[in-house]
């Protein structure tokens, strides 16, 4: 699947499911069905995906491992229902997932599930997203995992940004940046640097917005090609996760050029930024940074 061969991936998963059923192991069967559902959802075969997700739910119990798998299946179901624009059904599924997650021990997996729960909840305006993210922060602090703390704080910043609570959004985003620098986590850090720049821009502080975006580009550039190494299935990932960092920076540089005495320098910087983007697009298209 990661290499883009979805037909072969489907064949292997069907064979795996057949063998799993022969063992009678409910956890093994549920795991394969979850993967099969994910593949079908990626192929936009939403009805078949939901069928695969639903089958193992009744067989899973409340033990730690079974509960963790059950919550992930429910979250994948909700993600698929959101994708097919069935918000009413997605709301029911998210509530079921929240009930399962709430009973789990405070582990890394629970914190990750809470973040997924909150981000899906934000897309369909489910109450509770803020509390789920704060709970993920507390778990991250308890298990002393800086990466998890950074991600949870960054998502809180995103939540407050969408609510136009910019002071809170800035505070959470700065915390996310701090914790993302506590260990090597550039794939998280650049996102929150970009978010900080966006927040400065929305408040009219273009100079500081440009500084934040330039930090994001500096963080992203060395690790950009690693995002897609060996992964061909997510065609829109580059457009969603990489392109906006460059285009939004160029736009800010041009905005400042309109009111600056150094407009020629700023226009040149915007031009150079778009040249970097073109280079990145070529590398992404050919999957090769040595063009």
Coordinates of C-alpha atoms in Angstrom, one line a residue:
X1 CA 0.0 0.0 0.0
X2 CA 2.8 2.5 0.9
X3 CA 4.3 1.9 -2.5
X4 CA 1.0 2.6 -4.2
X5 CA 0.0 -1.0 -5.1
X6 CA -3.5 -1.0 -3.6
X7 CA -4.7 -4.1 -5.5
X8 CA -1.8 -6.2 -4.2
X9 CA -2.3 -4.8 -0.7
X10 CA -5.9 -5.8 -0.8
X11 CA -5.1 -9.4 -1.9
X12 CA -2.6 -9.8 0.9
X13 CA -5.0 -8.5 3.5
X14 CA -7.7 -10.9 2.3
X15 CA -5.3 -13.8 2.6
X16 CA -4.3 -12.6 6.0
X17 CA -8.0 -12.4 7.1
X18 CA -8.6 -15.9 5.9
X19 CA -5.7 -17.2 7.9
X20 CA -6.7 -15.1 10.9
X21 CA -10.2 -16.6 10.9
X22 CA -8.7 -20.1 10.9
X23 CA -7.0 -19.3 14.2
X24 CA -10.1 -18.0 15.9
X25 CA -8.1 -15.3 17.6
X26 CA -10.5 -12.3 17.9
X27 CA -7.7 -9.8 18.4
X28 CA -5.9 -11.0 15.3
X29 CA -9.1 -10.9 13.2
X30 CA -9.9 -7.5 14.5
X31 CA -6.5 -6.1 13.6
X32 CA -6.6 -7.4 10.1
X33 CA -10.2 -6.1 9.6
X34 CA -9.1 -2.7 10.9
X35 CA -6.2 -2.6 8.3
X36 CA -8.6 -3.8 5.6
X37 CA -11.0 -1.0 6.5
X38 CA -8.3 1.6 6.4
X39 CA -7.3 0.4 2.9
X40 CA -10.9 0.5 1.7
X41 CA -11.4 3.9 3.2
X42 CA -8.2 5.2 1.5
X43 CA -9.7 3.9 -1.8
X44 CA -12.9 5.8 -1.0
X45 CA -14.9 2.6 -0.8
X46 CA -16.5 3.9 2.4
X47 CA -19.4 1.4 2.7
X48 CA -17.0 -1.6 2.5
X49 CA -14.7 0.1 4.9
X50 CA -17.4 0.6 7.5
X51 CA -18.5 -3.0 7.1
X52 CA -14.9 -4.2 7.9
X53 CA -14.8 -1.9 10.9
X54 CA -18.1 -3.0 12.3
X55 CA -17.5 -6.7 12.2
X56 CA -15.0 -7.0 15.0
X57 CA -16.4 -4.5 17.5
X58 CA -18.8 -6.9 19.2
X59 CA -16.1 -9.5 19.7
X60 CA -13.7 -7.2 21.4
X61 CA -13.8 -7.1 25.2
X62 CA -12.5 -4.5 27.8
X63 CA -9.0 -5.9 28.5
X64 CA -6.3 -3.3 28.0
X65 CA -5.2 -4.5 24.5
X66 CA -8.7 -5.2 23.2
X67 CA -9.9 -1.8 24.5
X68 CA -7.0 0.0 22.8
X69 CA -7.7 -1.7 19.5
X70 CA -11.5 -1.1 19.8
X71 CA -11.0 2.6 20.3
X72 CA -8.8 2.8 17.2
X73 CA -11.4 0.9 15.1
X74 CA -14.1 3.4 16.3
X75 CA -11.9 6.4 15.5
X76 CA -11.2 5.0 12.0
X77 CA -14.9 4.4 11.6
X78 CA -15.6 8.0 12.6
X79 CA -12.9 9.3 10.2
X80 CA -14.6 7.4 7.4
X81 CA -18.0 8.7 8.3
X82 CA -16.7 12.2 8.3
X83 CA -15.1 11.6 4.9
X84 CA -18.5 10.4 3.5
X85 CA -20.1 13.5 5.1
X86 CA -22.3 11.5 7.4
X87 CA -21.7 13.8 10.4
X88 CA -24.7 12.5 12.4
X89 CA -23.4 9.0 12.3
X90 CA -19.8 10.2 13.0
X91 CA -21.0 12.0 16.1
X92 CA -22.5 8.8 17.5
X93 CA -19.3 6.9 16.7
X94 CA -17.1 9.5 18.3
X95 CA -19.1 9.4 21.5
X96 CA -18.7 5.6 21.6
X97 CA -14.9 6.0 21.0
X98 CA -14.8 8.6 23.8
X99 CA -16.5 6.2 26.2
X100 CA -14.0 3.4 25.4
X101 CA -10.9 5.7 25.6
X102 CA -12.0 7.2 28.9
X103 CA -11.8 3.8 30.6
X104 CA -8.2 3.1 29.5
X105 CA -5.1 3.5 31.5
X106 CA -3.1 6.7 31.0
X107 CA -0.6 5.6 28.3
X108 CA 0.9 7.1 25.2
X109 CA -1.8 5.3 23.1
X110 CA -4.5 6.8 25.1
X111 CA -3.1 10.3 24.7
X112 CA -2.7 9.7 20.9
X113 CA -6.3 8.5 20.7
X114 CA -7.5 11.6 22.6
X115 CA -5.8 13.9 20.1
X116 CA -7.3 12.0 17.2
X117 CA -10.7 12.1 18.9
X118 CA -10.4 15.9 19.4
X119 CA -9.3 16.6 15.9
X120 CA -12.1 14.6 14.4
X121 CA -14.5 16.3 16.8
X122 CA -13.4 19.7 15.7
X123 CA -14.3 18.9 12.1
X124 CA -18.0 18.2 13.1
X125 CA -18.2 20.6 16.1
X126 CA -18.4 18.0 18.8
X127 CA -18.2 19.5 22.4
X128 CA -15.3 18.3 24.5
X129 CA -12.4 18.7 22.1
X130 CA -10.7 21.2 24.4
X131 CA -10.9 18.9 27.4
X132 CA -9.7 15.9 25.5
X133 CA -6.6 17.8 24.4
X134 CA -5.9 19.1 27.9
X135 CA -6.2 15.5 29.1
X136 CA -3.6 14.4 26.4
X137 CA -1.3 17.1 27.7
X138 CA -1.6 15.8 31.3
X139 CA -0.9 12.2 30.1
X140 CA 2.1 13.4 28.1
X141 CA 3.5 15.2 31.2
X142 CA 2.8 12.1 33.4
X143 CA 4.7 9.8 31.0
X144 CA 7.3 12.5 30.4
X145 CA 7.0 12.4 26.6
X146 CA 7.9 15.8 25.1
X147 CA 6.7 14.8 21.6
X148 CA 3.2 14.0 22.9
X149 CA 3.1 17.2 24.9
X150 CA 4.2 19.2 21.9
X151 CA 1.6 17.7 19.7
X152 CA -1.2 18.1 22.2
X153 CA -0.3 21.8 22.9
X154 CA -0.1 22.5 19.2
X155 CA -3.5 21.0 18.6
X156 CA -4.9 23.1 21.4
X157 CA -3.4 26.1 19.7
X158 CA -5.2 25.1 16.5
X159 CA -8.4 24.7 18.5
X160 CA -8.1 28.2 19.9
X161 CA -7.1 29.6 16.5
X162 CA -10.3 28.3 15.0
X163 CA -12.3 29.8 17.9
X164 CA -10.5 33.1 17.3
X165 CA -9.0 33.1 20.8
X166 CA -5.7 34.3 19.5
X167 CA -4.0 35.0 22.8
X168 CA -4.7 31.5 24.0
X169 CA -3.7 30.1 20.6
X170 CA -0.3 31.9 20.8
X171 CA 0.3 30.7 24.3
X172 CA -0.4 27.1 23.4
X173 CA 1.5 27.2 20.1
X174 CA 4.6 28.6 21.9
X175 CA 4.4 25.8 24.4
X176 CA 4.2 23.3 21.5
X177 CA 7.3 24.8 19.9
X178 CA 9.2 24.7 23.2
X179 CA 8.4 21.0 23.8
X180 CA 9.1 20.1 20.2
X181 CA 12.6 21.4 20.6
X182 CA 13.2 19.3 23.7
X183 CA 13.9 16.2 21.5
X184 CA 14.5 15.8 17.8
X185 CA 10.9 16.3 16.4
X186 CA 11.2 18.5 13.3
X187 CA 8.2 16.9 11.7
X188 CA 6.1 18.4 14.5
X189 CA 8.2 21.6 15.1
X190 CA 7.7 23.1 11.7
X191 CA 4.0 22.7 11.9
X192 CA 3.8 24.8 15.1
X193 CA 6.3 27.3 13.7
X194 CA 4.0 27.7 10.7
X195 CA 1.0 28.0 13.0
X196 CA 2.7 30.7 15.0
X197 CA 3.4 32.6 11.8
X198 CA -0.2 32.3 10.8
X199 CA -1.3 33.6 14.1
X200 CA 1.0 36.6 13.9
X201 CA -0.3 37.3 10.4
X202 CA -3.9 37.2 11.5
X203 CA -3.1 39.8 14.1
X204 CA -1.3 42.1 11.7
X205 CA 2.3 41.5 12.9
X206 CA 3.7 40.7 9.5
X207 CA 7.4 41.0 10.5
X208 CA 7.1 38.4 13.2
X209 CA 4.9 36.3 11.0
X210 CA 7.7 36.2 8.4
X211 CA 10.3 35.3 11.0
X212 CA 8.1 32.3 12.2
X213 CA 7.5 31.1 8.7
X214 CA 11.2 31.3 7.9
X215 CA 11.9 29.2 10.9
X216 CA 9.4 26.7 9.7
X217 CA 11.1 26.5 6.3
X218 CA 14.5 26.1 7.9
X219 CA 13.1 23.2 10.0
X220 CA 11.3 21.6 7.1
X221 CA 13.8 21.8 4.3
X222 CA 16.3 19.2 5.6
X223 CA 13.7 16.6 6.4
X224 CA 11.1 17.3 3.7
X225 CA 12.0 14.3 1.5
X226 CA 11.8 11.9 4.5
X227 CA 8.1 12.6 4.7
X228 CA 7.3 10.6 1.6
X229 CA 10.2 8.1 1.5
X230 CA 8.7 4.7 0.5
X231 CA 5.1 6.1 0.8
X232 CA 3.3 6.6 -2.5
X233 CA -0.3 6.3 -1.4
X234 CA -1.1 9.7 0.0
X235 CA -0.9 11.9 -3.2
X236 CA -2.3 15.0 -1.5
X237 CA 0.1 15.0 1.4
X238 CA 2.6 17.3 -0.2
X239 CA -0.1 19.9 -1.1
X240 CA -1.5 19.7 2.4
X241 CA 1.6 19.6 4.6
X242 CA 4.4 21.2 2.6
X243 CA 3.3 23.6 -0.1
X244 CA 1.4 26.0 2.2
X245 CA 4.6 26.7 4.3
X246 CA 6.3 28.2 1.2
X247 CA 3.3 29.9 -0.4
X248 CA 2.1 31.5 2.8
X249 CA 5.6 32.8 3.4
X250 CA 5.8 34.3 -0.1
X251 CA 2.5 35.9 0.3
X252 CA 3.6 37.6 3.6
X253 CA 6.8 38.8 2.0
X254 CA 4.8 40.4 -0.9
X255 CA 2.4 42.0 1.6
X256 CA 5.3 43.6 3.5
X257 CA 6.9 44.7 0.2
X258 CA 3.8 46.8 -0.6
X259 CA 4.5 49.1 2.5
X260 CA 8.3 48.8 2.8
X261 CA 11.3 50.9 1.7
X262 CA 13.1 47.6 0.9
X263 CA 10.4 46.3 -1.4
X264 CA 12.9 45.0 -4.0
X265 CA 14.7 42.8 -1.4
X266 CA 11.4 41.5 -0.1
X267 CA 10.1 40.7 -3.6
X268 CA 13.4 38.9 -4.3
X269 CA 12.9 36.9 -1.1
X270 CA 9.4 35.9 -2.2
X271 CA 10.7 34.9 -5.6
X272 CA 13.5 32.7 -4.0
X273 CA 10.8 31.1 -1.7
X274 CA 8.8 30.1 -4.7
X275 CA 11.9 28.7 -6.4
X276 CA 12.5 26.6 -3.3
X277 CA 8.9 25.4 -3.7
X278 CA 9.4 24.4 -7.3
X279 CA 12.5 22.5 -6.4
X280 CA 10.6 20.7 -3.6
X281 CA 7.8 19.9 -6.1
X282 CA 10.2 18.3 -8.5
X283 CA 11.9 16.3 -5.8
X284 CA 8.5 15.1 -4.6
X285 CA 7.3 14.2 -8.1
X286 CA 10.4 12.2 -9.0
X287 CA 11.0 11.0 -5.4
X288 CA 14.6 12.0 -5.8
X289 CA 16.5 15.0 -4.2
X290 CA 19.5 14.5 -6.5
X291 CA 18.0 15.9 -9.7

